XYZ file of N, CA and C in Angstrom:
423
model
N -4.438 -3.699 -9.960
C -5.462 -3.317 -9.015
C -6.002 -4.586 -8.343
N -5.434 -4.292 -7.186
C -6.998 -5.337 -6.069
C -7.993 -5.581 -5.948
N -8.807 -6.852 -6.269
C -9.918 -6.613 -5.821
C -10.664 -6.297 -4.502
N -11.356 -6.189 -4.322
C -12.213 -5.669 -2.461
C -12.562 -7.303 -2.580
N -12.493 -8.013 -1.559
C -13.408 -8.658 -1.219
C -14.932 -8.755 -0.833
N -15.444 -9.284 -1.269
C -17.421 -9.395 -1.316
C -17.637 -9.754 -0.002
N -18.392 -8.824 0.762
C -19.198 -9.103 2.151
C -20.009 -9.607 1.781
N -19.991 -11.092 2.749
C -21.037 -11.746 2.510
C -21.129 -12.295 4.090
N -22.431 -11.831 4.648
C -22.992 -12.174 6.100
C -23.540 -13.476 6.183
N -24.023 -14.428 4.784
C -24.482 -15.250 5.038
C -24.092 -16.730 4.205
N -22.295 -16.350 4.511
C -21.460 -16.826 4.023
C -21.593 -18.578 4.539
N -22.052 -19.019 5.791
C -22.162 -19.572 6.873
C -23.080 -19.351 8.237
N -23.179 -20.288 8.847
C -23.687 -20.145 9.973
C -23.458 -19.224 10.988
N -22.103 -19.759 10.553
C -20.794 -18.777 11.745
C -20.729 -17.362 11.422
N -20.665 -17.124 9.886
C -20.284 -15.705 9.968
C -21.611 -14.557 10.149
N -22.557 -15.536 9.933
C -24.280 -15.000 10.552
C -23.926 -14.756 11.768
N -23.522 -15.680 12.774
C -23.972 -15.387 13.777
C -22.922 -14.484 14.237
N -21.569 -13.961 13.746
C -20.791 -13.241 14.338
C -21.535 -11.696 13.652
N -22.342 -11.392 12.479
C -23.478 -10.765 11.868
C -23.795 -10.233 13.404
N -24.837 -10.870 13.815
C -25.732 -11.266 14.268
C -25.560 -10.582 15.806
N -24.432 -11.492 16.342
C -23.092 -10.395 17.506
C -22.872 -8.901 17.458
N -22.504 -8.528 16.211
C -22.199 -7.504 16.052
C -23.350 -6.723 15.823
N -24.271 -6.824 15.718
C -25.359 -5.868 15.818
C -25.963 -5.661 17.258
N -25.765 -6.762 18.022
C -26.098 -6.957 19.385
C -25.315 -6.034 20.364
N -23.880 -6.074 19.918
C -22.957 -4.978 20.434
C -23.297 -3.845 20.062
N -23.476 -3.216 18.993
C -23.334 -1.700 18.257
C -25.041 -1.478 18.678
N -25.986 -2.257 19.049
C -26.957 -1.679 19.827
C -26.227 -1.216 21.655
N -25.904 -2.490 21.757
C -25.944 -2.119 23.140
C -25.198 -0.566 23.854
N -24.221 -0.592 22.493
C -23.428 0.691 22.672
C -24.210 1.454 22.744
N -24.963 1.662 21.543
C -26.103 2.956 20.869
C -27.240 3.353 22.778
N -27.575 2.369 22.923
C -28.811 2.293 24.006
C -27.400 2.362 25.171
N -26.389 2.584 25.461
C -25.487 2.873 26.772
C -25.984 4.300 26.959
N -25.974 4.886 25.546
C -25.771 6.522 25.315
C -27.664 7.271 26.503
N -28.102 6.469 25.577
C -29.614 6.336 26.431
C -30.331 7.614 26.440
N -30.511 8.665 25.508
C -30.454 10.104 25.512
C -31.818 10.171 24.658
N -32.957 10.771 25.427
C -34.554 10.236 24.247
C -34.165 10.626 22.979
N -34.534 9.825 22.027
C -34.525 9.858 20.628
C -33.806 9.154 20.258
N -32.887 8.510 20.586
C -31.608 7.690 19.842
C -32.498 6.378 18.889
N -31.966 6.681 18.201
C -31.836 5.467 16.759
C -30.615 5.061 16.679
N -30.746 3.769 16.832
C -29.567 2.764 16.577
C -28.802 2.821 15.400
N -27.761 3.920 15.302
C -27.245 4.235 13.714
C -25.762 3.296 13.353
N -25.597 2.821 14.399
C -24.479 1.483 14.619
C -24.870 0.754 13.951
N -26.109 0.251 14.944
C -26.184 -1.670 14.294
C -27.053 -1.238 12.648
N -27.787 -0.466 12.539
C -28.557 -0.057 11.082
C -27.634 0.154 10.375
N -26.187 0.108 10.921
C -25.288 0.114 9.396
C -24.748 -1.124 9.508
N -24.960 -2.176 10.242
C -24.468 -3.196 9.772
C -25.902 -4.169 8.874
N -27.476 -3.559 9.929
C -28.059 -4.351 9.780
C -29.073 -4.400 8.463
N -28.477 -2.895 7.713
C -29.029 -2.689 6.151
C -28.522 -3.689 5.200
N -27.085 -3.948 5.062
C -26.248 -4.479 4.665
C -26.543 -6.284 4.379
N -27.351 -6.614 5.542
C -27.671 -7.777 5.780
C -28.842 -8.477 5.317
N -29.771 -6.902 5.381
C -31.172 -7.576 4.903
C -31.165 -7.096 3.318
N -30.656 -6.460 3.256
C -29.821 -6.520 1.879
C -29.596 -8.085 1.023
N -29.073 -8.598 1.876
C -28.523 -9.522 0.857
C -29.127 -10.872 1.166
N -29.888 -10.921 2.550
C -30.540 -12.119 2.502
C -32.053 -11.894 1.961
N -32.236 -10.634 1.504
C -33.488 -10.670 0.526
C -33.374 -10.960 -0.902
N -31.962 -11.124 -1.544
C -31.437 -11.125 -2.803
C -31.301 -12.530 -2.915
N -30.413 -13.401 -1.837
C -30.341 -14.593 -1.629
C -31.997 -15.506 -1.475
N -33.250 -14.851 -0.752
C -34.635 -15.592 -0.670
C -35.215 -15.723 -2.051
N -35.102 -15.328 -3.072
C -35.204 -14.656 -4.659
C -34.345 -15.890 -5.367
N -33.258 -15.982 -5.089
C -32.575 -17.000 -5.641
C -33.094 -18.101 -5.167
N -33.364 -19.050 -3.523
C -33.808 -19.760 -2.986
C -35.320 -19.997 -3.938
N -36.308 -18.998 -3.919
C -37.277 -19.105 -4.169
C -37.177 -19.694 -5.922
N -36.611 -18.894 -6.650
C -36.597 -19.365 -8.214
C -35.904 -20.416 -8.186
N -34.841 -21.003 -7.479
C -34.686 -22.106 -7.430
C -35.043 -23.362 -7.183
N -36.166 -23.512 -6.648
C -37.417 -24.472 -5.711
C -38.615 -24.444 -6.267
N -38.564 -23.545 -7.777
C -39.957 -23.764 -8.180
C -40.593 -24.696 -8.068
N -40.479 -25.711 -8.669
C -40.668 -27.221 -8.614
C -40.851 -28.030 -7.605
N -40.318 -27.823 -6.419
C -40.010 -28.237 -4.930
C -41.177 -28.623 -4.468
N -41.523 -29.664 -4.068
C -42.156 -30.786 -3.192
C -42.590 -29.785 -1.992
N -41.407 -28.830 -1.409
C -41.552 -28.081 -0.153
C -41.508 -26.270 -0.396
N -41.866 -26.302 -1.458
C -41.983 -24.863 -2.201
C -43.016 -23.683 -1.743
N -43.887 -24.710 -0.772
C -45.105 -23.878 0.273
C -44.391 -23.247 1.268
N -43.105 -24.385 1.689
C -42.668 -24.307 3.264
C -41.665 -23.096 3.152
N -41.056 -23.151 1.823
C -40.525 -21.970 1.341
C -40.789 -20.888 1.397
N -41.594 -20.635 0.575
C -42.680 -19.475 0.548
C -43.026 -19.082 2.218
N -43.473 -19.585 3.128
C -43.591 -19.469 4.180
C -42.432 -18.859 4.816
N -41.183 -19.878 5.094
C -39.957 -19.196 5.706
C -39.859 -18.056 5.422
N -39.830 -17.525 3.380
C -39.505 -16.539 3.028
C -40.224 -14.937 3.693
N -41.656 -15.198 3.728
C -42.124 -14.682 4.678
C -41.975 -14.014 5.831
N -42.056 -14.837 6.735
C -41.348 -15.185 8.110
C -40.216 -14.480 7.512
N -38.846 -14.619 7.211
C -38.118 -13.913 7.133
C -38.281 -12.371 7.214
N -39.262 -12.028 5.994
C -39.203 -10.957 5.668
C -39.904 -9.765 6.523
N -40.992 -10.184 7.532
C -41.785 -10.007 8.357
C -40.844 -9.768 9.952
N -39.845 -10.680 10.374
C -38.682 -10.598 11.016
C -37.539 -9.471 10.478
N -37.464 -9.272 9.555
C -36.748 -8.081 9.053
C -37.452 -6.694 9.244
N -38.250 -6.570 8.866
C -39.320 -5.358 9.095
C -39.508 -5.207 10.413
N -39.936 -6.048 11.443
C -40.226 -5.986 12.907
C -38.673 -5.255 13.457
N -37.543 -6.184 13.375
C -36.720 -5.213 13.453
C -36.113 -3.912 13.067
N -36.435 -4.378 12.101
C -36.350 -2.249 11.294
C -36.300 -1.972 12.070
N -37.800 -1.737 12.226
C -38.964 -0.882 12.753
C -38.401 -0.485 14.120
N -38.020 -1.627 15.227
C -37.274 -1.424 16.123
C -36.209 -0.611 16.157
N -35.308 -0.466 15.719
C -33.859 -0.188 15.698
C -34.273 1.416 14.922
N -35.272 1.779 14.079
C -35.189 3.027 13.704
C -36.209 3.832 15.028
N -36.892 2.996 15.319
C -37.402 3.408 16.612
C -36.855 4.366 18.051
N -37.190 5.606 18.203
C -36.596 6.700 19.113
C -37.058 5.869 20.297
N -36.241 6.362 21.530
C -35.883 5.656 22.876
C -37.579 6.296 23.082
N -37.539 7.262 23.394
C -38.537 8.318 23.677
C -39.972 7.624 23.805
N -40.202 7.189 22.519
C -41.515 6.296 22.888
C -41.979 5.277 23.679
N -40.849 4.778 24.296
C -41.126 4.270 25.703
C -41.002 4.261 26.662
N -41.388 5.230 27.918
C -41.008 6.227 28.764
C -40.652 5.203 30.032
N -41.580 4.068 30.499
C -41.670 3.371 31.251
C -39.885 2.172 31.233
N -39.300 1.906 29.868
C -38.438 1.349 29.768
C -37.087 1.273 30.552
N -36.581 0.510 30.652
C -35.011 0.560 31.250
C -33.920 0.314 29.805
N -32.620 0.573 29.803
C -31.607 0.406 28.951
C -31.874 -0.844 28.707
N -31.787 -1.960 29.749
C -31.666 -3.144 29.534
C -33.127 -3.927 29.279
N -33.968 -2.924 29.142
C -35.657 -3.732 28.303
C -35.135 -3.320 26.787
N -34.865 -2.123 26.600
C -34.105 -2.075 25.023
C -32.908 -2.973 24.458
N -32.434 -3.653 25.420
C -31.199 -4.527 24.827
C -32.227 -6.048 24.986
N -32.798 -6.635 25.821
C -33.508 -7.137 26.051
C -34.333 -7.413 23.954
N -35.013 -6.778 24.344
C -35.813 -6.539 23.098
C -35.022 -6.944 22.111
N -34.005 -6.170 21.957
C -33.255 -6.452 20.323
C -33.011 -7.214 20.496
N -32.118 -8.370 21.224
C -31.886 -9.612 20.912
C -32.514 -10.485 20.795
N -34.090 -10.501 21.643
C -35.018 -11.168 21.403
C -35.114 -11.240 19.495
N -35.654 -9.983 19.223
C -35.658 -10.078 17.792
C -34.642 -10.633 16.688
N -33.377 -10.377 17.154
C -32.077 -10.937 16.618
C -32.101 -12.258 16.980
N -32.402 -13.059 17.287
C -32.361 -14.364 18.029
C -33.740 -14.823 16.555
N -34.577 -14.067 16.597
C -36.495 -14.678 16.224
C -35.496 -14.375 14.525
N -34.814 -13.522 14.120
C -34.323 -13.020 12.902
C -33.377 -14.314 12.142
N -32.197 -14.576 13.320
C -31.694 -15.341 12.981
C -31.882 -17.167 12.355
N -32.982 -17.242 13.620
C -33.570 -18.586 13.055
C -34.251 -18.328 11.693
N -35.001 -17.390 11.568
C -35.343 -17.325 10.249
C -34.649 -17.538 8.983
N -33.324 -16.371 8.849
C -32.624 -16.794 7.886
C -31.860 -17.497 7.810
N -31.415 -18.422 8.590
C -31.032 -19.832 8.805
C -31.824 -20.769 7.688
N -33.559 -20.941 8.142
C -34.063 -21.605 7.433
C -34.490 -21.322 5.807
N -34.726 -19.738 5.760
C -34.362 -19.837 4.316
C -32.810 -19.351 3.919
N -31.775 -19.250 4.073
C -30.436 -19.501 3.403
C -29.814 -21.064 3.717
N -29.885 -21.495 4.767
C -29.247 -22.387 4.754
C -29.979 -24.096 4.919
N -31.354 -24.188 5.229
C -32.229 -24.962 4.988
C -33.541 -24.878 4.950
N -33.499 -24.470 3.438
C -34.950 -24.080 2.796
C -35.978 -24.978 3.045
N -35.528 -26.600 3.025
C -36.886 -27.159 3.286
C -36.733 -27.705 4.393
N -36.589 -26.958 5.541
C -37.336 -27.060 6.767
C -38.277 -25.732 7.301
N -39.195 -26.096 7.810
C -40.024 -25.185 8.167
C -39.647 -24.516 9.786
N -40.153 -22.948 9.503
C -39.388 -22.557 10.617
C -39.965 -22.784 11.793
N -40.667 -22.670 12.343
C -41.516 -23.405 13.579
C -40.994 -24.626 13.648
N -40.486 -25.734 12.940
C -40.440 -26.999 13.254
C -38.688 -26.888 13.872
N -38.171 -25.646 13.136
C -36.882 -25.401 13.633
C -36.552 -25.338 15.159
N -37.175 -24.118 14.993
C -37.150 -23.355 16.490
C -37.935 -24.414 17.310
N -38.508 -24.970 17.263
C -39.112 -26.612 17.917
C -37.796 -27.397 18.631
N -37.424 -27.980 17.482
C -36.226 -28.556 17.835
C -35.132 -28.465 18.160
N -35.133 -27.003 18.423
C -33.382 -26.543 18.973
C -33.931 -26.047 20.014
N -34.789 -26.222 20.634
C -35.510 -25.605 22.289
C -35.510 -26.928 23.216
């Protein structure tokens, strides 16, 4: 017997951000359809999967840094992360319907904004815990 290989989204930078792509697409599809009520049931199956495991991975980060000099800044990112996860939920389970005034492309608009605010986040807690995220997003602007 074979094993399955382990999905792992936050294997890398790269495979985040192809993550990251692919939720951007399987919205944009979802919001083509544009029909009031739609919930993004595309990208919410990639994007359960994800916060899935970079909440399992902040847990490890965190017990690992007890001790850490930068264990505030931690705590913080972790945050921020988790607060960026929820905002998007919230979005993506969100019916078209409630915003009557909108265009397709203020809903695609939107999600990537958030996918973009998401990504820097778990950047800084998976892949550099002791930088703080504001000082991130600072310096790559």
């Amino acid at each position: 017997m074979t094993a399955k290989p382990v999905y792992n989204p936050i294997e890398s930078v790269s495979t985040l951000a192809s993550v990251i792509h692919d939720i951007k697409q399987a919205y944009g599809k979802d919001v083509e359809r544009f029909q009031p009520g739609i919930v993004s049931c595309r990208s919410l199956a990639i994007f359960n999967p994800l916060m899935d495991i970079c909440m399992e991975k902040s847990e490890e980060v965190l017990n690992g840094k007890g001790l850490d000099s930068c264990y505030d800044i931690i705590c913080d990112n972790v945050r921020a992360m988790e607060d960026d996860f929820e905002e998007l939920r919230n979005f993506l389970l969100m019916g078209t319907a409630f915003n009557y005034g909108c265009s397709k492309g203020d809903y695609v608009d939107r999600c990537h904004f958030l996918l973009n605010q998401l990504r820097s986040s778990i950047e800084c807690v998976v892949f550099y815990p002791n930088v703080c995220i504001g000082r991130l997003v600072r310096d790559a602007a």
